[in-house]
Amino acid sequence: MANTNWQRKDISIHYLDEVRGAIPFGAVQAQLMLQIVDYFNANPKKIIDLGCGNGFLAEILLKSYPEAIAILIDHSEPMIENARINMKDYLERCEMINGDFSESLTEYADRGTVDCIVSGYAIHHLSNEQKRILYSEIFDILAQGGIFINIEHVASATPKIENYMMNFLLTI
Ligand SMILES: C[S@@+](CC[C@H](N)C(=O)[O-])C[C@H]1O[C@@H](n2cnc3c(N)ncnc32)[C@H](O)[C@@H]1O
């Protein structure tokens, strides 16, 4: 089991109430996710959200694709409880699983069957070696033409760009 603090209810609630809505360009990122899915795979039938939290990304996708079903995976029970509440309008089309995506993904989906896999701010908890294994499993379960979108913290290409970004974020 990957070791994070997300099993703590106070940390999960703080993230959902105070942090999620304050992520710079969080709404723009979600919009971009939707545009990219639409462009590459305009009719996804099966979606997975890795480290779903309360289902923020899966909810947007299920709302946009009424024929889609989704599997939401998170290893935090407080997050899964919140996802059950937040996704109440989509319960017939989604399954919430308390699970660890650093363990095998093939227990959640057969090879070549998933049209769209998304993840938001979750995969950085893994080591680089675990990330490599996860990406390879993601590739295996994706259907032909399927798409994987990882919305994440990234390192800037150079210290100058990092500095520019940090200063820019202070102005918004
Ligand atoms: C910062 S929150 C992001 C939640 C949601 N994706 C969003 O965009 O708001 C990170 C989530 O990833 C989950 N997580 C981190 N590592 C995980 C793992 N190995 N397996 C399953 N869930 C994980 C945490 O429990 C937490 O709910």
CSV table of C-alpha atoms and ligand atoms in Angstrom, one decimal:
chain,number,residue,atom,x,y,z
A,1,MET,CA,0.0,0.0,0.0
A,2,ALA,CA,1.4,3.4,-1.0
A,3,ASN,CA,2.1,5.5,2.1
A,4,THR,CA,0.4,8.9,2.0
A,5,ASN,CA,-1.6,11.1,4.5
A,6,TRP,CA,-4.8,10.9,2.5
A,7,GLN,CA,-6.4,8.3,4.7
A,8,ARG,CA,-6.7,11.1,7.3
A,9,LYS,CA,-10.1,12.6,7.3
A,10,ASP,CA,-8.9,16.1,8.3
A,11,ILE,CA,-6.5,16.2,5.4
A,12,SER,CA,-9.0,15.0,2.9
A,13,ILE,CA,-11.7,17.4,4.0
A,14,HIS,CA,-9.2,20.3,4.0
A,15,TYR,CA,-8.2,19.5,0.5
A,16,LEU,CA,-11.8,19.3,-0.8
A,17,ASP,CA,-13.0,22.4,1.1
A,18,GLU,CA,-10.0,24.7,0.9
A,19,VAL,CA,-7.5,23.5,-1.7
A,20,ARG,CA,-9.2,22.0,-4.7
A,21,GLY,CA,-11.1,25.2,-5.7
A,22,ALA,CA,-7.9,27.3,-5.2
A,23,ILE,CA,-5.6,25.4,-7.5
A,24,PRO,CA,-4.4,28.0,-10.0
A,25,PHE,CA,-6.2,27.4,-13.3
A,26,GLY,CA,-8.0,24.3,-11.9
A,27,ALA,CA,-11.1,25.0,-13.9
A,28,VAL,CA,-9.1,25.7,-17.1
A,29,GLN,CA,-7.2,22.4,-16.6
A,30,ALA,CA,-10.5,20.5,-16.4
A,31,GLN,CA,-11.8,22.3,-19.5
A,32,LEU,CA,-8.6,21.4,-21.3
A,33,MET,CA,-9.0,17.8,-20.2
A,34,LEU,CA,-12.4,17.7,-21.8
A,35,GLN,CA,-11.3,19.3,-25.0
A,36,ILE,CA,-8.4,16.8,-25.3
A,37,VAL,CA,-10.6,13.8,-24.7
A,38,ASP,CA,-13.1,15.1,-27.2
A,39,TYR,CA,-10.4,15.6,-29.8
A,40,PHE,CA,-8.8,12.2,-29.4
A,41,ASN,CA,-11.7,10.0,-28.4
A,42,ALA,CA,-15.0,11.8,-28.7
A,43,ASN,CA,-17.1,8.9,-27.4
A,44,PRO,CA,-15.5,7.3,-24.4
A,45,LYS,CA,-17.5,4.4,-23.0
A,46,LYS,CA,-15.3,3.4,-20.2
A,47,ILE,CA,-13.4,5.8,-18.0
A,48,ILE,CA,-11.1,5.4,-15.0
A,49,ASP,CA,-10.1,8.1,-12.5
A,50,LEU,CA,-7.0,7.2,-10.6
A,51,GLY,CA,-6.8,8.9,-7.2
A,52,CYS,CA,-10.3,10.3,-7.7
A,53,GLY,CA,-10.7,12.3,-4.5
A,54,ASN,CA,-14.4,13.3,-4.5
A,55,GLY,CA,-14.6,12.5,-8.2
A,56,PHE,CA,-13.9,16.0,-9.4
A,57,LEU,CA,-12.6,14.9,-12.8
A,58,ALA,CA,-14.9,11.8,-13.3
A,59,GLU,CA,-18.0,13.9,-12.6
A,60,ILE,CA,-17.1,16.3,-15.5
A,61,LEU,CA,-16.5,13.4,-17.8
A,62,LEU,CA,-19.7,11.5,-16.9
A,63,LYS,CA,-21.7,14.7,-17.3
A,64,SER,CA,-20.2,15.3,-20.7
A,65,TYR,CA,-20.5,11.7,-21.9
A,66,PRO,CA,-24.0,10.3,-20.9
A,67,GLU,CA,-23.2,6.8,-22.3
A,68,ALA,CA,-20.0,6.4,-20.4
A,69,ILE,CA,-19.4,4.5,-17.2
A,70,ALA,CA,-16.6,5.2,-14.8
A,71,ILE,CA,-14.4,3.4,-12.2
A,72,LEU,CA,-13.2,5.8,-9.5
A,73,ILE,CA,-10.2,4.5,-7.5
A,74,ASP,CA,-8.8,6.1,-4.3
A,75,HIS,CA,-7.0,4.6,-1.4
A,76,SER,CA,-8.5,7.1,1.1
A,77,GLU,CA,-11.8,6.0,2.7
A,78,PRO,CA,-12.7,9.6,3.6
A,79,MET,CA,-12.2,10.5,-0.1
A,80,ILE,CA,-14.3,7.5,-1.3
A,81,GLU,CA,-17.1,8.5,1.2
A,82,ASN,CA,-17.0,12.0,-0.3
A,83,ALA,CA,-17.0,10.6,-3.8
A,84,ARG,CA,-20.2,8.6,-3.0
A,85,ILE,CA,-21.9,11.9,-2.0
A,86,ASN,CA,-20.5,14.0,-4.8
A,87,MET,CA,-21.3,11.5,-7.5
A,88,LYS,CA,-24.9,10.8,-6.2
A,89,ASP,CA,-26.4,11.8,-9.6
A,90,TYR,CA,-24.2,9.3,-11.4
A,91,LEU,CA,-24.3,6.3,-9.1
A,92,GLU,CA,-25.8,4.1,-11.8
A,93,ARG,CA,-22.8,4.8,-14.1
A,94,CYS,CA,-20.0,4.7,-11.7
A,95,GLU,CA,-18.2,2.5,-9.2
A,96,MET,CA,-16.2,3.8,-6.3
A,97,ILE,CA,-13.3,1.5,-5.3
A,98,ASN,CA,-11.1,1.9,-2.2
A,99,GLY,CA,-7.9,0.7,-3.9
A,100,ASP,CA,-4.3,1.5,-4.5
A,101,PHE,CA,-3.3,2.3,-8.0
A,102,SER,CA,0.4,1.4,-7.2
A,103,GLU,CA,-0.8,-2.2,-7.1
A,104,SER,CA,-2.1,-4.0,-10.2
A,105,LEU,CA,-4.5,-2.1,-12.4
A,106,THR,CA,-5.6,-5.2,-14.3
A,107,GLU,CA,-7.8,-6.1,-11.3
A,108,TYR,CA,-10.0,-3.1,-12.3
A,109,ALA,CA,-10.2,-3.6,-16.1
A,110,ASP,CA,-9.2,-6.1,-18.7
A,111,ARG,CA,-6.4,-5.4,-21.1
A,112,GLY,CA,-7.4,-3.1,-24.0
A,113,THR,CA,-10.8,-2.1,-22.6
A,114,VAL,CA,-10.6,1.4,-21.2
A,115,ASP,CA,-11.2,4.4,-23.5
A,116,CYS,CA,-10.1,7.1,-21.1
A,117,ILE,CA,-7.9,7.2,-18.0
A,118,VAL,CA,-7.5,10.4,-16.0
A,119,SER,CA,-5.7,11.4,-12.9
A,120,GLY,CA,-5.5,14.6,-11.0
A,121,TYR,CA,-2.6,15.5,-8.6
A,122,ALA,CA,-2.3,11.9,-7.4
A,123,ILE,CA,0.5,10.1,-9.3
A,124,HIS,CA,3.3,12.2,-7.9
A,125,HIS,CA,3.0,10.2,-4.7
A,126,LEU,CA,4.7,7.3,-6.4
A,127,SER,CA,8.4,6.7,-6.9
A,128,ASN,CA,9.7,7.0,-10.5
A,129,GLU,CA,10.0,3.2,-10.7
A,130,GLN,CA,6.4,2.8,-9.5
A,131,LYS,CA,5.3,5.5,-12.1
A,132,ARG,CA,7.0,3.5,-14.9
A,133,ILE,CA,5.2,0.4,-13.9
A,134,LEU,CA,1.9,2.3,-13.6
A,135,TYR,CA,2.3,3.9,-17.0
A,136,SER,CA,3.0,0.5,-18.6
A,137,GLU,CA,-0.2,-0.9,-16.9
A,138,ILE,CA,-2.2,2.1,-18.1
A,139,PHE,CA,-1.0,1.5,-21.6
A,140,ASP,CA,-2.0,-2.2,-21.3
A,141,ILE,CA,-5.6,-1.6,-20.2
A,142,LEU,CA,-6.2,1.3,-22.6
A,143,ALA,CA,-8.3,0.4,-25.7
A,144,GLN,CA,-7.0,1.1,-29.2
A,145,GLY,CA,-7.1,4.9,-29.5
A,146,GLY,CA,-7.7,5.3,-25.8
A,147,ILE,CA,-6.3,8.3,-24.0
A,148,PHE,CA,-4.5,8.9,-20.7
A,149,ILE,CA,-4.5,12.4,-19.2
A,150,ASN,CA,-2.5,13.1,-16.1
A,151,ILE,CA,-3.0,16.6,-14.5
A,152,GLU,CA,0.0,17.0,-12.3
A,153,HIS,CA,2.6,19.1,-10.7
A,154,VAL,CA,5.6,19.2,-13.0
A,155,ALA,CA,9.1,20.5,-12.7
A,156,SER,CA,9.9,23.5,-14.9
A,157,ALA,CA,12.4,23.0,-17.7
A,158,THR,CA,14.9,25.5,-16.2
A,159,PRO,CA,15.3,27.5,-13.0
A,160,LYS,CA,14.5,30.7,-14.9
A,161,ILE,CA,11.1,29.3,-16.1
A,162,GLU,CA,10.4,28.0,-12.5
A,163,ASN,CA,11.1,31.5,-11.2
A,164,TYR,CA,8.9,33.1,-13.8
A,165,MET,CA,6.0,30.7,-13.0
A,166,MET,CA,6.3,31.2,-9.2
A,167,ASN,CA,6.3,35.0,-9.7
A,168,PHE,CA,3.4,34.7,-12.1
A,169,LEU,CA,1.3,32.6,-9.7
A,170,LEU,CA,1.8,35.3,-7.0
A,171,THR,CA,0.1,37.8,-9.3
A,172,ILE,CA,-3.1,35.9,-9.8
B,1,LIG,C1,-4.6,15.9,-4.3
B,1,LIG,S1,-5.9,14.6,-4.3
B,1,LIG,C2,-6.6,14.8,-5.9
B,1,LIG,C3,-8.0,14.3,-5.9
B,1,LIG,C4,-8.7,14.5,-7.3
B,1,LIG,N1,-8.0,13.7,-8.3
B,1,LIG,C5,-8.7,15.9,-7.8
B,1,LIG,O1,-8.3,16.2,-8.9
B,1,LIG,O2,-9.2,16.7,-7.0
B,1,LIG,C6,-4.9,13.1,-4.5
B,1,LIG,C7,-5.7,11.9,-4.3
B,1,LIG,O3,-5.0,10.8,-4.8
B,1,LIG,C8,-5.2,9.7,-3.9
B,1,LIG,N2,-4.1,8.8,-4.0
B,1,LIG,C9,-2.7,9.1,-3.8
B,1,LIG,N3,-2.0,8.0,-4.0
B,1,LIG,C10,-2.8,7.0,-4.3
B,1,LIG,C11,-2.7,5.6,-4.6
B,1,LIG,N4,-1.5,5.0,-4.6
B,1,LIG,N5,-3.8,4.8,-4.8
B,1,LIG,C12,-5.0,5.4,-4.8
B,1,LIG,N6,-5.2,6.7,-4.5
B,1,LIG,C13,-4.2,7.5,-4.3
B,1,LIG,C14,-5.4,10.3,-2.5
B,1,LIG,O4,-6.0,9.5,-1.6
B,1,LIG,C15,-6.1,11.6,-2.9
B,1,LIG,O5,-7.5,11.4,-2.8
